Coordinates of C-alpha atoms (C1' of nucleotides) in Angstrom, one line a residue:
Chain C
M1 CA 13.8 52.6 18.7
T2 CA 10.8 51.0 17.2
H3 CA 11.7 47.8 19.0
P4 CA 12.3 48.8 22.5
Q5 CA 12.8 45.2 23.8
P6 CA 13.0 42.6 21.1
L7 CA 14.2 40.1 23.6
L8 CA 10.8 40.3 25.3
R9 CA 9.4 38.4 22.3
L10 CA 11.8 35.6 23.0
L11 CA 11.1 35.7 26.7
R12 CA 7.4 35.5 26.2
K13 CA 7.8 32.5 24.0
L14 CA 10.0 30.6 26.4
Q15 CA 7.6 31.4 29.3
A16 CA 4.7 30.0 27.3
T17 CA 5.9 26.5 28.0
S18 CA 7.9 26.8 31.2
E19 CA 8.1 28.8 34.4
L20 CA 11.3 30.9 34.5
S21 CA 13.0 32.1 37.7
E22 CA 13.7 35.8 38.2
R23 CA 17.4 35.0 37.6
E24 CA 16.6 33.3 34.3
V25 CA 14.4 36.1 33.1
Q26 CA 17.2 38.5 33.9
A27 CA 19.7 36.4 32.0
V28 CA 17.5 36.2 28.9
C29 CA 16.7 39.9 28.9
T30 CA 20.4 40.9 29.1
L31 CA 21.5 38.8 26.2
P32 CA 23.5 40.9 23.7
I33 CA 21.5 41.4 20.6
N34 CA 22.2 43.2 17.4
I35 CA 19.2 44.4 15.5
R36 CA 19.1 44.5 11.7
S37 CA 16.5 45.0 9.0
Y38 CA 16.3 43.2 5.6
P39 CA 14.1 43.8 2.6
A40 CA 11.8 41.2 1.1
N41 CA 13.3 38.0 -0.4
A42 CA 16.7 38.6 1.2
D43 CA 18.8 35.5 1.9
L44 CA 19.9 35.6 5.5
L45 CA 21.7 32.2 5.4
R46 CA 22.8 29.9 2.6
Q47 CA 23.7 26.2 2.5
G48 CA 27.2 25.8 3.8
D49 CA 27.3 28.9 6.0
Q50 CA 28.8 28.6 9.4
P51 CA 27.3 31.4 11.4
T52 CA 28.6 32.4 14.8
Q53 CA 25.3 33.9 16.0
C54 CA 21.6 32.9 16.1
C55 CA 18.8 35.0 14.6
L56 CA 15.7 36.0 16.5
L57 CA 12.9 37.1 14.3
V58 CA 11.5 40.3 15.7
E59 CA 9.1 41.6 12.9
G60 CA 8.0 40.0 9.7
Y61 CA 8.2 36.5 8.3
L62 CA 11.0 34.1 7.4
C63 CA 11.1 30.8 5.6
Q64 CA 13.7 28.1 5.2
F65 CA 14.0 26.0 2.0
K66 CA 16.2 23.8 -0.1
I67 CA 16.8 23.9 -3.8
I68 CA 17.2 20.5 -5.6
G69 CA 19.0 19.7 -8.8
S70 CA 16.0 20.4 -11.0
G71 CA 15.9 23.9 -9.7
R72 CA 12.7 23.3 -7.8
R73 CA 12.4 24.9 -4.3
Q74 CA 10.9 23.2 -1.4
I75 CA 10.1 25.3 1.7
T76 CA 10.7 23.3 4.9
Q77 CA 9.9 25.7 7.6
L78 CA 8.0 28.9 8.2
H79 CA 8.7 31.4 11.0
L80 CA 6.7 34.0 12.8
P81 CA 8.0 36.8 15.1
G82 CA 9.5 35.3 18.3
D83 CA 11.0 32.3 16.5
V84 CA 14.7 31.6 16.4
P85 CA 14.9 29.8 13.1
D86 CA 18.5 28.8 13.2
L87 CA 18.8 27.7 16.8
Q88 CA 20.2 24.5 15.5
S89 CA 23.3 26.2 14.4
L90 CA 24.4 26.2 18.1
H91 CA 25.2 22.5 17.8
L92 CA 25.2 21.9 14.1
P93 CA 27.8 24.4 12.8
R94 CA 27.1 23.9 9.1
I95 CA 23.8 25.3 7.7
D96 CA 22.1 22.9 5.3
Q97 CA 19.4 25.1 3.9
Y98 CA 18.6 28.6 2.9
M99 CA 16.9 31.1 5.2
A100 CA 15.1 34.0 3.5
S101 CA 12.7 36.8 4.3
I102 CA 9.2 36.8 3.0
G103 CA 8.5 40.5 2.9
P104 CA 10.6 43.0 4.9
V105 CA 11.9 41.7 8.3
V106 CA 13.6 42.9 11.4
V107 CA 15.8 40.4 13.1
G108 CA 18.2 40.4 16.1
F109 CA 21.4 38.5 16.1
I110 CA 22.6 36.8 19.3
P111 CA 26.2 35.5 19.4
H112 CA 26.6 31.8 19.9
T113 CA 29.1 32.5 22.7
A114 CA 26.4 34.3 24.7
L115 CA 23.9 31.5 24.2
H116 CA 26.4 28.9 25.2
K117 CA 27.3 30.9 28.3
L118 CA 23.6 31.2 29.1
A119 CA 23.1 27.4 28.7
L120 CA 26.1 26.7 31.0
E121 CA 25.0 29.0 33.7
H122 CA 21.3 28.2 33.6
P123 CA 20.6 24.5 32.9
G124 CA 16.9 25.2 33.1
L125 CA 17.1 27.5 30.1
T126 CA 19.1 24.9 28.2
G127 CA 16.1 22.6 28.4
C128 CA 13.9 25.5 27.4
L129 CA 15.8 26.2 24.2
W130 CA 16.2 22.5 23.5
R131 CA 12.4 22.2 23.7
E132 CA 12.1 25.0 21.1
T133 CA 14.0 22.9 18.6
L134 CA 11.9 19.9 19.5
L135 CA 8.7 21.9 18.8
D136 CA 10.1 22.7 15.4
A137 CA 10.8 19.0 14.8
A138 CA 7.2 18.1 15.8
I139 CA 6.0 20.5 13.0
L140 CA 8.5 19.0 10.6
R141 CA 7.1 15.5 11.2
E142 CA 3.6 16.8 10.6
W143 CA 4.6 18.3 7.4
I144 CA 6.0 15.0 6.3
V145 CA 2.6 13.5 7.0
N146 CA 1.0 16.4 5.1
L147 CA 3.1 15.9 2.0
G148 CA 3.1 12.2 2.1
A149 CA -0.4 11.3 2.9
R150 CA -2.9 14.0 2.1
D151 CA -4.2 15.3 -1.3
A152 CA -3.6 18.8 -2.4
Q153 CA -6.7 20.3 -0.9
G154 CA -6.1 18.6 2.4
R155 CA -2.5 19.8 2.4
I156 CA -3.6 23.4 1.9
A157 CA -6.4 23.2 4.5
H158 CA -3.9 21.7 7.0
L159 CA -1.4 24.4 6.3
L160 CA -4.0 27.1 6.9
C161 CA -5.1 25.6 10.2
E162 CA -1.5 25.4 11.4
Q163 CA -0.8 29.0 10.6
A164 CA -4.0 30.1 12.2
L165 CA -3.0 28.5 15.5
R166 CA 0.6 29.7 15.4
F167 CA -0.8 33.2 14.9
E168 CA -3.2 32.7 17.8
R169 CA -0.2 32.1 20.1
I170 CA 1.7 35.2 19.3
G171 CA -1.3 37.4 18.5
G172 CA -2.3 39.0 15.2
G173 CA -4.5 36.1 14.1
G174 CA -6.4 33.0 15.2
R175 CA -9.2 30.7 14.2
K176 CA -11.1 33.5 12.5
G177 CA -8.2 34.4 10.2
F178 CA -4.7 35.7 9.9
P179 CA -2.5 37.7 7.6
L180 CA -1.7 35.7 4.5
Y181 CA 2.0 36.6 4.3
F182 CA 2.9 34.2 1.6
N183 CA 1.6 34.2 -2.0
Q184 CA 0.2 31.3 -4.0
S185 CA 3.5 30.6 -5.6
Q186 CA 5.1 30.2 -2.2
M187 CA 2.2 28.2 -1.0
A188 CA 2.9 25.8 -3.8
E189 CA 6.5 25.5 -2.7
I190 CA 5.2 24.6 0.8
V191 CA 2.7 22.0 -0.1
G192 CA 4.7 20.6 -3.0
S193 CA 2.4 21.2 -5.9
S194 CA 2.0 23.7 -8.7
V195 CA 0.8 27.2 -8.5
V196 CA -2.1 26.5 -10.8
H197 CA -3.3 23.6 -8.7
V198 CA -2.9 25.6 -5.5
N199 CA -5.1 28.3 -7.0
R200 CA -7.8 25.8 -7.9
M201 CA -7.8 24.2 -4.5
L202 CA -8.0 27.5 -2.8
Q203 CA -11.0 28.3 -4.9
R204 CA -12.5 25.0 -3.9
L205 CA -12.1 25.8 -0.2
R206 CA -13.7 29.2 -1.0
V207 CA -16.7 27.7 -2.8
E208 CA -17.1 25.3 0.1
Q209 CA -17.5 28.3 2.3
L210 CA -14.5 27.4 4.5
I211 CA -12.3 30.4 3.8
A212 CA -12.4 33.8 2.2
Y213 CA -9.4 35.8 0.9
G214 CA -8.3 38.6 -1.3
E215 CA -10.9 41.0 0.2
P216 CA -9.6 44.6 0.2
E217 CA -12.0 45.5 2.9
H218 CA -10.3 42.9 5.2
N219 CA -6.9 44.1 4.4
K220 CA -6.2 41.0 2.4
N221 CA -6.2 38.8 5.5
L222 CA -7.2 35.2 5.0
R223 CA -10.5 34.8 6.8
I224 CA -11.6 31.4 8.1
L225 CA -15.4 31.2 7.7
N226 CA -15.8 27.7 9.1
W227 CA -13.0 26.5 11.4
E228 CA -14.4 23.1 12.1
G229 CA -14.9 22.5 8.4
L230 CA -11.4 23.6 7.6
E231 CA -10.0 21.3 10.3
E232 CA -11.9 18.4 8.8
A233 CA -10.9 19.2 5.2
G234 CA -7.2 19.2 6.4
D235 CA -7.6 16.3 8.8
F236 CA -6.1 18.7 11.3
H237 CA -5.4 17.8 14.9
E238 CA -3.7 20.5 16.9
D239 CA -2.0 18.2 19.4
Y240 CA 1.3 18.1 17.5
L241 CA 1.7 21.8 18.2
H242 CA 2.0 21.0 21.9
Chain T
M1 CA 23.7 -11.8 28.1
T2 CA 23.7 -11.6 24.3
H3 CA 24.2 -7.8 24.7
P4 CA 27.0 -7.4 27.2
Q5 CA 27.1 -3.6 26.9
P6 CA 24.2 -2.1 25.0
L7 CA 25.2 1.4 26.3
L8 CA 28.4 1.1 24.2
R9 CA 26.2 1.5 21.1
L10 CA 25.0 4.8 22.5
L11 CA 28.5 5.8 23.6
R12 CA 30.0 5.1 20.2
K13 CA 27.3 7.2 18.6
L14 CA 27.9 10.2 20.8
Q15 CA 31.6 9.9 20.3
A16 CA 31.2 10.0 16.6
T17 CA 30.5 13.7 16.7
S18 CA 32.2 15.0 19.9
E19 CA 35.2 14.2 22.2
L20 CA 34.0 12.9 25.5
S21 CA 36.0 13.2 28.7
E22 CA 36.8 10.2 30.8
R23 CA 34.3 11.3 33.3
E24 CA 31.6 11.7 30.7
V25 CA 32.3 8.3 29.3
Q26 CA 31.9 6.8 32.7
A27 CA 28.6 8.7 33.2
V28 CA 27.2 7.3 30.0
C29 CA 28.3 3.8 30.7
T30 CA 26.8 3.7 34.1
L31 CA 23.4 4.8 33.1
P32 CA 20.7 2.5 34.4
I33 CA 19.2 0.5 31.5
N34 CA 16.4 -2.0 31.3
I35 CA 16.7 -4.4 28.4
R36 CA 13.6 -5.8 26.6
S37 CA 12.7 -7.6 23.4
Y38 CA 9.7 -7.2 21.2
P39 CA 8.4 -9.2 18.3
A40 CA 7.9 -7.7 14.8
N41 CA 5.3 -5.0 14.3
A42 CA 4.9 -4.3 18.0
D43 CA 3.8 -0.8 19.1
L44 CA 6.3 0.6 21.6
L45 CA 4.6 3.9 21.9
R46 CA 1.2 5.4 20.8
Q47 CA 0.0 8.9 20.3
G48 CA -0.8 10.4 23.7
D49 CA 1.5 8.3 25.7
Q50 CA 3.6 10.0 28.4
P51 CA 6.6 7.8 28.9
T52 CA 9.0 8.3 31.9
Q53 CA 11.9 6.7 30.1
C54 CA 13.7 6.9 26.8
C55 CA 14.3 4.0 24.5
L56 CA 17.7 3.0 23.1
L57 CA 17.5 0.8 20.1
V58 CA 20.0 -2.0 20.6
E59 CA 19.2 -4.6 17.9
G60 CA 16.8 -4.5 15.0
Y61 CA 14.9 -1.6 13.4
L62 CA 12.2 0.8 14.5
C63 CA 9.9 3.3 12.7
Q64 CA 7.7 6.1 13.8
F65 CA 4.5 7.0 12.0
K66 CA 1.2 8.8 12.1
I67 CA -2.2 7.6 11.0
I68 CA -4.5 10.1 9.4
G69 CA -8.3 10.2 9.2
S70 CA -8.5 8.2 6.0
G71 CA -6.6 5.4 7.7
R72 CA -3.5 6.0 5.7
R73 CA -0.1 5.6 7.5
Q74 CA 2.8 7.8 6.9
I75 CA 6.2 6.8 8.3
T76 CA 8.1 9.8 9.6
Q77 CA 11.3 8.4 10.9
L78 CA 13.4 5.2 10.6
H79 CA 15.8 4.1 13.3
L80 CA 18.9 1.9 13.3
P81 CA 20.7 0.4 16.3
G82 CA 22.2 3.0 18.5
D83 CA 19.4 5.5 17.9
V84 CA 17.3 6.9 20.7
P85 CA 14.1 7.5 18.8
D86 CA 12.1 9.1 21.5
L87 CA 14.8 11.3 23.0
Q88 CA 12.3 14.2 22.5
S89 CA 10.1 12.8 25.2
L90 CA 12.7 14.2 27.7
H91 CA 11.3 17.7 27.0
L92 CA 8.0 17.1 25.2
P93 CA 6.1 14.9 27.6
R94 CA 3.3 13.9 25.3
I95 CA 4.1 11.6 22.4
D96 CA 2.5 12.6 19.1
Q97 CA 3.1 9.5 16.9
Y98 CA 3.4 5.8 17.0
M99 CA 6.7 4.0 17.4
A100 CA 6.8 0.4 16.2
S101 CA 9.2 -2.3 15.5
I102 CA 10.0 -3.6 12.0
G103 CA 11.0 -7.1 12.6
P104 CA 12.0 -8.3 16.1
V105 CA 13.9 -5.7 18.2
V106 CA 15.9 -5.4 21.4
V107 CA 15.7 -2.1 23.2
G108 CA 17.0 -0.6 26.4
F109 CA 14.9 1.7 28.5
I110 CA 16.7 4.5 30.3
P111 CA 14.6 6.5 32.9
H112 CA 14.1 10.2 32.2
T113 CA 15.3 10.9 35.8
A114 CA 18.7 9.4 35.0
L115 CA 19.0 11.4 31.8
H116 CA 18.0 14.6 33.4
K117 CA 20.6 14.0 36.2
L118 CA 23.2 13.2 33.5
A119 CA 22.4 16.5 31.7
L120 CA 22.6 18.5 34.9
E121 CA 25.9 17.0 36.0
H122 CA 27.5 17.0 32.5
P123 CA 26.6 20.1 30.5
G124 CA 28.8 18.8 27.7
L125 CA 26.7 15.7 27.3
T126 CA 23.5 17.8 27.3
G127 CA 24.9 19.4 24.1
C128 CA 25.7 16.0 22.7
L129 CA 22.2 14.7 23.2
W130 CA 20.6 17.9 22.0
R131 CA 22.7 17.5 18.9
E132 CA 21.3 14.0 18.4
T133 CA 17.8 15.5 18.2
L134 CA 19.0 18.1 15.8
L135 CA 20.5 15.5 13.5
D136 CA 17.1 13.8 13.5
A137 CA 15.5 17.2 12.6
A138 CA 18.0 17.6 9.7
I139 CA 16.8 14.3 8.3
L140 CA 13.1 15.3 8.7
R141 CA 13.8 18.4 6.7
E142 CA 15.3 16.4 3.9
W143 CA 12.4 14.1 3.9
I144 CA 10.1 17.1 3.5
V145 CA 12.1 18.0 0.4
N146 CA 12.0 14.4 -0.8
L147 CA 8.2 14.2 -0.5
G148 CA 7.5 17.7 -1.8
A149 CA 9.9 18.1 -4.6
R150 CA 11.0 14.8 -6.1
D151 CA 9.1 12.3 -8.2
A152 CA 8.6 8.7 -7.1
Q153 CA 11.7 7.3 -8.6
G154 CA 13.8 10.1 -7.1
R155 CA 12.2 9.6 -3.7
I156 CA 13.1 6.0 -3.6
A157 CA 16.6 6.5 -4.9
H158 CA 17.1 9.2 -2.2
L159 CA 15.8 6.9 0.5
L160 CA 18.2 4.1 -0.5
C161 CA 21.2 6.5 -0.5
E162 CA 20.3 7.8 2.9
Q163 CA 19.9 4.3 4.4
A164 CA 23.2 3.2 2.9
L165 CA 25.1 6.0 4.5
R166 CA 23.3 5.5 7.8
F167 CA 24.4 1.9 7.7
E168 CA 27.9 2.9 6.8
R169 CA 28.2 4.8 10.1
I170 CA 27.1 2.0 12.3
G171 CA 28.5 -0.9 10.2
G172 CA 26.5 -3.6 8.5
G173 CA 26.2 -1.8 5.2
G174 CA 27.4 1.0 3.1
R175 CA 27.6 2.3 -0.4
K176 CA 27.8 -1.2 -1.8
G177 CA 24.5 -2.2 -0.2
F178 CA 22.7 -2.9 3.1
P179 CA 20.0 -5.1 4.7
L180 CA 16.7 -4.1 3.3
Y181 CA 14.8 -4.3 6.5
F182 CA 11.5 -2.8 5.3
N183 CA 9.3 -4.3 2.6
Q184 CA 7.8 -2.6 -0.4
S185 CA 4.6 -1.8 1.4
Q186 CA 6.5 0.0 4.1
M187 CA 8.6 1.7 1.5
A188 CA 5.4 3.1 0.1
E189 CA 4.4 4.5 3.5
I190 CA 7.8 6.2 3.6
V191 CA 7.8 7.8 0.2
G192 CA 4.1 8.5 0.2
S193 CA 3.0 6.5 -2.8
S194 CA 1.3 3.2 -3.6
V195 CA 2.9 -0.2 -3.3
V196 CA 2.3 -0.9 -6.9
H197 CA 4.1 2.2 -8.0
V198 CA 7.0 1.6 -5.6
N199 CA 7.4 -1.8 -7.1
R200 CA 7.5 -0.4 -10.6
M201 CA 10.1 2.3 -9.7
L202 CA 12.3 -0.3 -8.0
Q203 CA 12.2 -2.3 -11.2
R204 CA 13.2 0.7 -13.1
L205 CA 16.2 1.3 -10.8
R206 CA 17.1 -2.3 -11.4
V207 CA 16.8 -2.1 -15.2
E208 CA 19.0 1.0 -15.1
Q209 CA 21.6 -1.2 -13.3
L210 CA 21.7 1.0 -10.3
I211 CA 20.5 -1.6 -7.7
A212 CA 19.9 -5.3 -7.3
Y213 CA 17.7 -6.9 -4.8
G214 CA 15.8 -10.1 -3.8
E215 CA 18.8 -12.3 -4.5
P216 CA 18.9 -15.3 -2.2
E217 CA 22.6 -15.7 -2.7
H218 CA 23.2 -12.2 -1.2
N219 CA 20.9 -12.9 1.7
K220 CA 18.3 -10.6 0.4
N221 CA 20.4 -7.5 0.9
L222 CA 19.9 -4.6 -1.3
R223 CA 23.0 -4.3 -3.5
I224 CA 24.0 -0.9 -4.9
L225 CA 25.6 -1.5 -8.3
N226 CA 26.3 2.1 -9.2
W227 CA 26.5 4.5 -6.2
E228 CA 27.1 7.6 -8.3
G229 CA 24.2 6.7 -10.5
L230 CA 21.9 6.2 -7.6
E231 CA 22.9 9.5 -6.0
E232 CA 22.2 11.2 -9.2
A233 CA 18.8 9.5 -9.6
G234 CA 17.8 10.6 -6.1
D235 CA 19.5 14.0 -6.3
F236 CA 21.3 13.0 -3.1
H237 CA 23.8 15.1 -1.3
E238 CA 25.0 13.7 1.9
D239 CA 25.8 17.0 3.7
Y240 CA 22.5 17.0 5.5
L241 CA 23.5 13.9 7.4
H242 CA 26.3 16.0 8.9
Chain G
dC1 C1' -1.3 55.4 -16.7
dG2 C1' 2.2 52.1 -17.9
dT3 C1' 4.7 48.0 -16.0
dG4 C1' 5.8 44.2 -13.4
dT5 C1' 3.9 40.8 -10.2
dT6 C1' 0.3 37.8 -8.8
dA7 C1' -4.1 35.5 -9.6
dT8 C1' -7.0 33.0 -12.7
dT9 C1' -8.6 30.2 -16.6
dG10 C1' -8.6 26.5 -20.3
dA11 C1' -6.6 22.8 -22.8
dC12 C1' -3.9 18.9 -22.8
dC13 C1' -0.9 15.4 -20.9
dA14 C1' 2.0 12.6 -17.5
dA15 C1' 2.5 10.6 -13.2
dC16 C1' 0.5 8.0 -10.2
dA17 C1' -3.6 5.6 -7.7
dT18 C1' -6.7 1.9 -7.6
dC19 C1' -8.4 -2.6 -8.5
dA20 C1' -7.9 -7.2 -9.3
dA21 C1' -5.5 -11.1 -10.2
dA22 C1' -1.4 -14.2 -10.6
dC23 C1' 2.8 -15.5 -8.9
dT24 C1' 6.6 -16.2 -5.6
dT25 C1' 8.4 -17.0 -1.2
dA26 C1' 8.7 -18.3 3.5
dG27 C1' 6.8 -20.5 7.2
dT28 C1' 3.9 -24.1 9.5
dG29 C1' 2.2 -28.4 10.7
dG30 C1' 1.4 -33.1 9.5
Chain J
dC1 C1' 9.5 -33.7 2.9
dC2 C1' 5.3 -32.1 1.2
dA3 C1' 0.9 -29.7 1.3
dC4 C1' -1.1 -25.7 2.9
dT5 C1' -1.3 -20.9 4.1
dA6 C1' -0.1 -16.2 4.7
dA7 C1' 2.6 -12.5 3.3
dG8 C1' 5.0 -10.2 -0.1
dT9 C1' 5.9 -9.2 -5.0
dT10 C1' 4.7 -8.6 -9.7
dT11 C1' 1.6 -7.6 -13.7
dG12 C1' -2.1 -5.6 -16.5
dA13 C1' -6.0 -2.5 -17.2
dT14 C1' -8.2 1.6 -16.2
dG15 C1' -9.3 6.1 -14.0
dT16 C1' -8.0 10.3 -11.4
dT17 C1' -5.1 13.7 -9.6
dG18 C1' -2.3 17.1 -10.5
dG19 C1' 1.5 19.0 -13.8
dT20 C1' 2.7 21.9 -17.8
dC21 C1' 2.0 25.4 -21.1
dA22 C1' 0.1 29.5 -22.5
dA23 C1' -2.9 33.2 -22.3
dT24 C1' -5.7 36.6 -19.9
dA25 C1' -7.2 39.3 -16.0
dA26 C1' -6.6 41.8 -11.8
dC27 C1' -3.7 44.4 -8.8
dA28 C1' 0.1 47.2 -6.8
dC29 C1' 3.3 50.6 -7.3
dG30 C1' 5.8 54.3 -9.0

DNA sequence: CGTGTTATTGACCAACATCAAACTTAGTGG
DNA sequence: CCACTAAGTTTGATGTTGGTCAATAACACG
């Protein structure tokens, strides 16, 4: 009821990169979908799961991560509304990482069978969905560069730039700022460093007048005070977001 | 002439994960392909390129990398014979990283048009190729974990385990060892640390009797003396390789 | 107004980078 | 076959980044 047409989110995303025919639009909008809500920090998928459906994020935020032997968590992907985080499960049956909510979420499950049928009947849509997984991969590559080649401050600046532009696409944020939906401890699990250090680097970005955060009057959004400066600090180039 | 049927490499790879019909096998084997050789350290693709063909690696080794503002290089992917490193260009026209040879290579170029036609006429093969890009993405995710959560020794051990198993699949190596086709400076660009430190960590792995390398009598292959030990040192779990 | 979570601070220490040099190996041309 | 060169590997010394531990402060929520 609060989500009259969750599939519109998916449709809009696909249309962002390709023209869809009337027939294809119809096919997407009539996909069977099963809406569900989860509280914060709920595991939606675990390593080894073999789901028979894909998950469309409708409201809220999801992350995917792995846990290594030492118990340390590394977040590998972040997802905003409209994403299908586990689209890969269509062709790789066994899940190799956790998927969990950050804050409360609303998701819609779409059966694999329906998606396979869609792909078979609409080859154009197959390419569209394939492209979505390739866009994810482009972000993964950039994260590798971020973790491997930049220092902590640069990693954080880069992450903030990326999130800003991803919000710009779906609305709700942009180069001026966006809702900071993860906390500093989660940010540390993204950029591969310690909470303490993340905190210090954020403060540095703040002293350098690049960002502002934690302001009750701005509803705790992260504000970007100097976009070009933040880009430079994070050596950020948006081309990888295609 | 020295490569009577380069497409067989691709075929064998696709068949490793899915049954192909006689018709599909025929379709793959009759793909148009244009063989070319390159010397060591040749750039096959640069950021911003918009290729009209995909590249099948027939002989030798390729890597993909990005260069950041400071001039530092970060290798994002490694490719062995049989891989199609730029399969993504089928749906993401603009290349966002460099692709270069490590040592001399032989590659075969397959036009996008032919691959699109193949996908249209053989939906099963579309899924097959899609899966290949998803397998790459699974490795990317694990590299993120490697860079973000493990220390230098662990990162190197993990990398060696991964390469061993990738060689095991295509032949030419395995859990006992494999050809060490990258040097320590390139290894540093993979694991995101300095050459000096890579060197010291390799020595540590050697003292711990996990590996041996640089032995002329073994043709400079990397030898793995203790597979379980190396797995443990790198916190390696092969499931992500599917 | 407690109580648990998150943010912040300081002190100390380990991992790793950087620099510079020596050494080893492989390849090249005479 | 040897001298020469370039590339790669190894070593030592030194400095910096960022981790860990522990305590305090600021919020958020019931």
